[in-house]
PDB file of C-alpha atoms in Angstrom:
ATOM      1  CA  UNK A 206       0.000   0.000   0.000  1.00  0.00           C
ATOM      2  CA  UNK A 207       1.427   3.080  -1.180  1.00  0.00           C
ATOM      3  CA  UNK A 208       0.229   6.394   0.519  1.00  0.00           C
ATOM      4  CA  UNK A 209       0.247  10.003  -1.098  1.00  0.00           C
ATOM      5  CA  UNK A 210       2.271  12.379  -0.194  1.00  0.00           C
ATOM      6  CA  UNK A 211       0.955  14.876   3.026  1.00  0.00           C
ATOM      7  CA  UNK A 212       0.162  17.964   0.686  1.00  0.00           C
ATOM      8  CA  UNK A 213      -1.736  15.745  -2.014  1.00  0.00           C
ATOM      9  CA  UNK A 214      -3.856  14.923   1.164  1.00  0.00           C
ATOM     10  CA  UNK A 215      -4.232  18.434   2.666  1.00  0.00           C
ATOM     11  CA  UNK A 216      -5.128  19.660  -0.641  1.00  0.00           C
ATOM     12  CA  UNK A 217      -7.774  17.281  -1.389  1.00  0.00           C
ATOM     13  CA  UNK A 218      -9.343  17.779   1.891  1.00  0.00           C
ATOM     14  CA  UNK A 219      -9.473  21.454   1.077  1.00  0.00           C
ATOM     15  CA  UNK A 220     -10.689  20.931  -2.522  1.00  0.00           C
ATOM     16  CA  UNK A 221     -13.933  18.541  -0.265  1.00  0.00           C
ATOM     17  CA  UNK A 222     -14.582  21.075   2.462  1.00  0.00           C
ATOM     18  CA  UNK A 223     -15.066  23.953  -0.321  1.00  0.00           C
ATOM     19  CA  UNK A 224     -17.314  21.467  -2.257  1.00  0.00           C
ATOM     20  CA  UNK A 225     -19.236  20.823   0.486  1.00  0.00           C
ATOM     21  CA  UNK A 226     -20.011  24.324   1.713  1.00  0.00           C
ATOM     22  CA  UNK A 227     -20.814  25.360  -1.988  1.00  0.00           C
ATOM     23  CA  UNK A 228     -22.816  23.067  -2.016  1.00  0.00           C
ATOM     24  CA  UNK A 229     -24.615  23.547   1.256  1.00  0.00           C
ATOM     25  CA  UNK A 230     -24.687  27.418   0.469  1.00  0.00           C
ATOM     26  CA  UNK A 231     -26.635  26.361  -3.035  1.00  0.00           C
ATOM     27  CA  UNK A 232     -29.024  24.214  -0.983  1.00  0.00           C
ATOM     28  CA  UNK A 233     -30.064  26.702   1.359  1.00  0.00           C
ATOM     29  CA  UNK A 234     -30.548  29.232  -2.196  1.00  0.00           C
ATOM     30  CA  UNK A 235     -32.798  26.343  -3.404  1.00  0.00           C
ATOM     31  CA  UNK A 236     -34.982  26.018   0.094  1.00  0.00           C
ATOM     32  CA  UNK A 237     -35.206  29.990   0.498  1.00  0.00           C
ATOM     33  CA  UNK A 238     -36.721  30.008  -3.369  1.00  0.00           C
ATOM     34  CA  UNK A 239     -39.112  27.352  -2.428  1.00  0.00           C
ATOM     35  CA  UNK A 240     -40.093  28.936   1.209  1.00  0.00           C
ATOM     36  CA  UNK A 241     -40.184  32.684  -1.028  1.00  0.00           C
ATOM     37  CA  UNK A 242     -42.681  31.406  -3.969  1.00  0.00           C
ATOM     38  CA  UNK A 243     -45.620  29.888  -2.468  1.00  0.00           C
ATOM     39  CA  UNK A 244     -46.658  28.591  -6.499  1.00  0.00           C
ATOM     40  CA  UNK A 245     -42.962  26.733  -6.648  1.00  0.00           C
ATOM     41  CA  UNK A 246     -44.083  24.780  -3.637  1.00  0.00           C
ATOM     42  CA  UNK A 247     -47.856  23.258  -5.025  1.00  0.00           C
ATOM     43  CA  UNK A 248     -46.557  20.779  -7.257  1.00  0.00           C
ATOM     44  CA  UNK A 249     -46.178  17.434  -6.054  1.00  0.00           C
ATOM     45  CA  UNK A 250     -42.510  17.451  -7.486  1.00  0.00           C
ATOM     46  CA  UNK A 251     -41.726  20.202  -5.594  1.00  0.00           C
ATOM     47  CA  UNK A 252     -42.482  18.890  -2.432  1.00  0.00           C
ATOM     48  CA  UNK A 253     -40.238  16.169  -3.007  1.00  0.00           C
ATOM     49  CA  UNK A 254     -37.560  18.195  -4.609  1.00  0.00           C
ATOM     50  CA  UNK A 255     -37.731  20.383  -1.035  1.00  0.00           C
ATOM     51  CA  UNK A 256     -37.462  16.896   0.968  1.00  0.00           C
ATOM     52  CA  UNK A 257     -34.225  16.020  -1.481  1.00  0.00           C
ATOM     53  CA  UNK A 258     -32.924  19.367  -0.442  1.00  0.00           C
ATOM     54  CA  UNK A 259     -33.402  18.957   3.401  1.00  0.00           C
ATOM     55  CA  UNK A 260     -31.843  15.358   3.621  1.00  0.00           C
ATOM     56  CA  UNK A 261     -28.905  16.453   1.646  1.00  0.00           C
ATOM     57  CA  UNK A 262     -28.719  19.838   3.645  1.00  0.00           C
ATOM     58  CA  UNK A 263     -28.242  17.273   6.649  1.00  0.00           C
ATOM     59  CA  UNK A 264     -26.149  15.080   5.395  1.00  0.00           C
ATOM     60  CA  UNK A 265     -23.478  17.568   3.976  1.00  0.00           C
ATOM     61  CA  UNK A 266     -24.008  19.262   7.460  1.00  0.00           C
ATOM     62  CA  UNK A 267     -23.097  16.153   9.336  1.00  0.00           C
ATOM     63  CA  UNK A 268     -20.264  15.292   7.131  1.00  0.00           C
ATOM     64  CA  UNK A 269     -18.163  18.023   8.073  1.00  0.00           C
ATOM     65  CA  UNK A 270     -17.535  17.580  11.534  1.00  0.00           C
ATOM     66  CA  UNK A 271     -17.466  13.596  11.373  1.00  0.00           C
ATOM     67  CA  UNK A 272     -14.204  14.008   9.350  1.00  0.00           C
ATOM     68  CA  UNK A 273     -12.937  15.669  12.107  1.00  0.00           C
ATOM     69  CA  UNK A 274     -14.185  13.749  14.864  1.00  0.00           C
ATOM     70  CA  UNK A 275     -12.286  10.331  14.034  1.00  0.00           C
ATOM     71  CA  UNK A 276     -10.744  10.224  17.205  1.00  0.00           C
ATOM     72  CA  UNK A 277     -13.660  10.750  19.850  1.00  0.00           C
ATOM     73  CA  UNK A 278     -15.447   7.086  19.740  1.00  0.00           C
ATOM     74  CA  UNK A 279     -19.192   7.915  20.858  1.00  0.00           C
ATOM     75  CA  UNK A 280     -19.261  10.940  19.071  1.00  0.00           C
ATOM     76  CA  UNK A 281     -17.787   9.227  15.978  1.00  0.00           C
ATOM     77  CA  UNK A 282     -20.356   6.430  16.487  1.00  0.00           C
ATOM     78  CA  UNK A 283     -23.191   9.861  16.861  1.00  0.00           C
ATOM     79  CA  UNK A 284     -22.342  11.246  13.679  1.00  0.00           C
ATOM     80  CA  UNK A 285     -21.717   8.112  11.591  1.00  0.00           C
ATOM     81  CA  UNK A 286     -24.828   6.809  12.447  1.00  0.00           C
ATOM     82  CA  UNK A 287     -26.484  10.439  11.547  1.00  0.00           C
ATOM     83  CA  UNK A 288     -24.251  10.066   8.143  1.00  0.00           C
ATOM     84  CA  UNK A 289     -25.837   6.943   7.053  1.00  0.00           C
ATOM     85  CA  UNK A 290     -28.902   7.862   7.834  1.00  0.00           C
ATOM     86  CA  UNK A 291     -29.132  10.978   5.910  1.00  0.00           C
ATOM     87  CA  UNK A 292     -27.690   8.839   3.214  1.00  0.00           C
ATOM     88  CA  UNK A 293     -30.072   6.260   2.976  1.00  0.00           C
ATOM     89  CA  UNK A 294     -32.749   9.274   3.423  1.00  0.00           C
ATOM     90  CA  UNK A 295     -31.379  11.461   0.214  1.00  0.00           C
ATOM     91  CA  UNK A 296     -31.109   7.926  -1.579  1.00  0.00           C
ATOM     92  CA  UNK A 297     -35.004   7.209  -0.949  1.00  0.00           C
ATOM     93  CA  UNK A 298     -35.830  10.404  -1.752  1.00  0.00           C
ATOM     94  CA  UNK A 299     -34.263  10.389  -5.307  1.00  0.00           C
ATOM     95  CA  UNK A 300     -36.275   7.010  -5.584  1.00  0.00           C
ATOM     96  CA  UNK A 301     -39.516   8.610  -4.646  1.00  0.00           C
ATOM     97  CA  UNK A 302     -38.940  11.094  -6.862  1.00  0.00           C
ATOM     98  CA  UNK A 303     -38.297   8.583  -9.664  1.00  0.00           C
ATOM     99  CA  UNK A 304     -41.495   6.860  -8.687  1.00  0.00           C
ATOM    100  CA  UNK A 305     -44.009   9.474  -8.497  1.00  0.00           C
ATOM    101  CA  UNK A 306     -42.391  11.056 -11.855  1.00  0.00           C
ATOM    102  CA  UNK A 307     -43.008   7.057 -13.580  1.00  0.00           C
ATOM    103  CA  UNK A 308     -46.698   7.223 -12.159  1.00  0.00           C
ATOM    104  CA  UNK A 309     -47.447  10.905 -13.324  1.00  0.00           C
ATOM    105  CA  UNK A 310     -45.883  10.182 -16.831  1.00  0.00           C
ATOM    106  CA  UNK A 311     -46.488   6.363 -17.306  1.00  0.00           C
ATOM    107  CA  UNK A 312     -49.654   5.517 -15.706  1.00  0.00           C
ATOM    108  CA  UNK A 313     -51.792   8.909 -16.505  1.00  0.00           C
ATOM    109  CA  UNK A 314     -55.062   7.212 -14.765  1.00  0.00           C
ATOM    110  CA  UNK A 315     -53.602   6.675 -11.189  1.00  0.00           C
ATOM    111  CA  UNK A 316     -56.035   7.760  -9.224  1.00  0.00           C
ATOM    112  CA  UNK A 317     -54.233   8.554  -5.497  1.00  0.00           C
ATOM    113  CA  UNK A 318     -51.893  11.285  -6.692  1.00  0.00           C
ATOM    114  CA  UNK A 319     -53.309  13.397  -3.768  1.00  0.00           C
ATOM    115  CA  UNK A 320     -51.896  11.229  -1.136  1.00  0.00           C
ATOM    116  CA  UNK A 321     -48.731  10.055  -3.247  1.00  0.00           C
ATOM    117  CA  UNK A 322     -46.366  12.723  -2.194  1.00  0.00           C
ATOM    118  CA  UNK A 323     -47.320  12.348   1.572  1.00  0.00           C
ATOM    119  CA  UNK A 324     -46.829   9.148   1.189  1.00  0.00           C
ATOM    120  CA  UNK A 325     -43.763   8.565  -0.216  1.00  0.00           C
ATOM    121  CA  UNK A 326     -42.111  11.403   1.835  1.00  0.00           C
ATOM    122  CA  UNK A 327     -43.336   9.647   4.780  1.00  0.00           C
ATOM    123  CA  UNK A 328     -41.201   6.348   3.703  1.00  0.00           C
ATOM    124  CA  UNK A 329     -38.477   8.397   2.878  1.00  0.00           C
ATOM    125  CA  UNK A 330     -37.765   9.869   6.594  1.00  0.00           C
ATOM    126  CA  UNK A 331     -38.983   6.752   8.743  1.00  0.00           C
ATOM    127  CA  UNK A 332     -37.714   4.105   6.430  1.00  0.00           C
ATOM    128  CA  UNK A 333     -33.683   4.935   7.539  1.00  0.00           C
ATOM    129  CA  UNK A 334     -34.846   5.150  11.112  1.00  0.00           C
ATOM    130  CA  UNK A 335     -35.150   1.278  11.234  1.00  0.00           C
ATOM    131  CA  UNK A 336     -32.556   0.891   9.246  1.00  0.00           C
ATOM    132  CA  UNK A 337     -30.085   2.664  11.535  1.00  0.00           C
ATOM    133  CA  UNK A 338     -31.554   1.685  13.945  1.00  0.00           C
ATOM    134  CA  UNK A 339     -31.397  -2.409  13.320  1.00  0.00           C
ATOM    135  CA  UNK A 340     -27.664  -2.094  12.131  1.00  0.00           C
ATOM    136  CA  UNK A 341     -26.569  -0.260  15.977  1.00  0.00           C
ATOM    137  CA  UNK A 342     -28.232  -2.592  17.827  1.00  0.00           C
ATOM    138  CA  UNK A 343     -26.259  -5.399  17.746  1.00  0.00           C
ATOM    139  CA  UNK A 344     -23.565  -3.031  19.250  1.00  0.00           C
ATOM    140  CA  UNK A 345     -25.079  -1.256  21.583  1.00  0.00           C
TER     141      UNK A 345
END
């Protein structure tokens, strides 16, 4: 196993920390337009676009400091559980999305589009609770 040099490693951690808060700068820019324009925030896509937002908005937000807080076990343990499950949250959202755009566009006639947003943004922040849940269990 060969290992890069320190700077290679510095730099690239600066390069990831200036992603990251770009990136959590353009989030908030995205949830202040949806919170400003009360028509942006009707559609059924939008409501799941503005739960995409919020679970990435987390998970960038607990990224940071668990990079930097290796060393301390429970809070290490705190945060990577909070990691995964803002993973697993922005993963289910992008699949909700993905579902309710294949029932708007594929099957026309579905007739429980009212509830289908509620619904799947319901599985998309209780699902990961479990999930976390069932894999720090056995340690804890």
């Amino acid at each position: 196993t060969t290992s890069s040099p320190p700077y290679i490693e510095e730099t690239l951690e600066y390069f990831s920390f200036i992603g990251i808060c770009v990136s959590i700068v353009c989030l908030v820019i995205i949830i202040l337009t949806y919170l400003s324009e009360r028509r942006l925030r009707s559609t059924n896509n939008a409501k799941l676009l503005f739960n995409f937002c919020f679970a990435l908005l987390g998970l960038y937000i607990v990224f940071i400091p668990a990079v930097f807080a290796t060393e301390i076990i429970p809070l290490c343990v705190v945060l990577s559980a909070l990691l995964h499950y803002f993973l697993f949250t922005s993963l289910l959202a992008m699949a909700s999305e993905a579902t309710v755009l294949y029932i708007e566009l594929v099957k026309v006639f579905y007739t429980g589009q009212e509830t289908l947003p509620i619904k799947a943004i319901l599985v998309t922040w209780v699902t990961p609770i479990f999930v976390v849940g069932l894999f720090l269990a056995p340690n804890y």
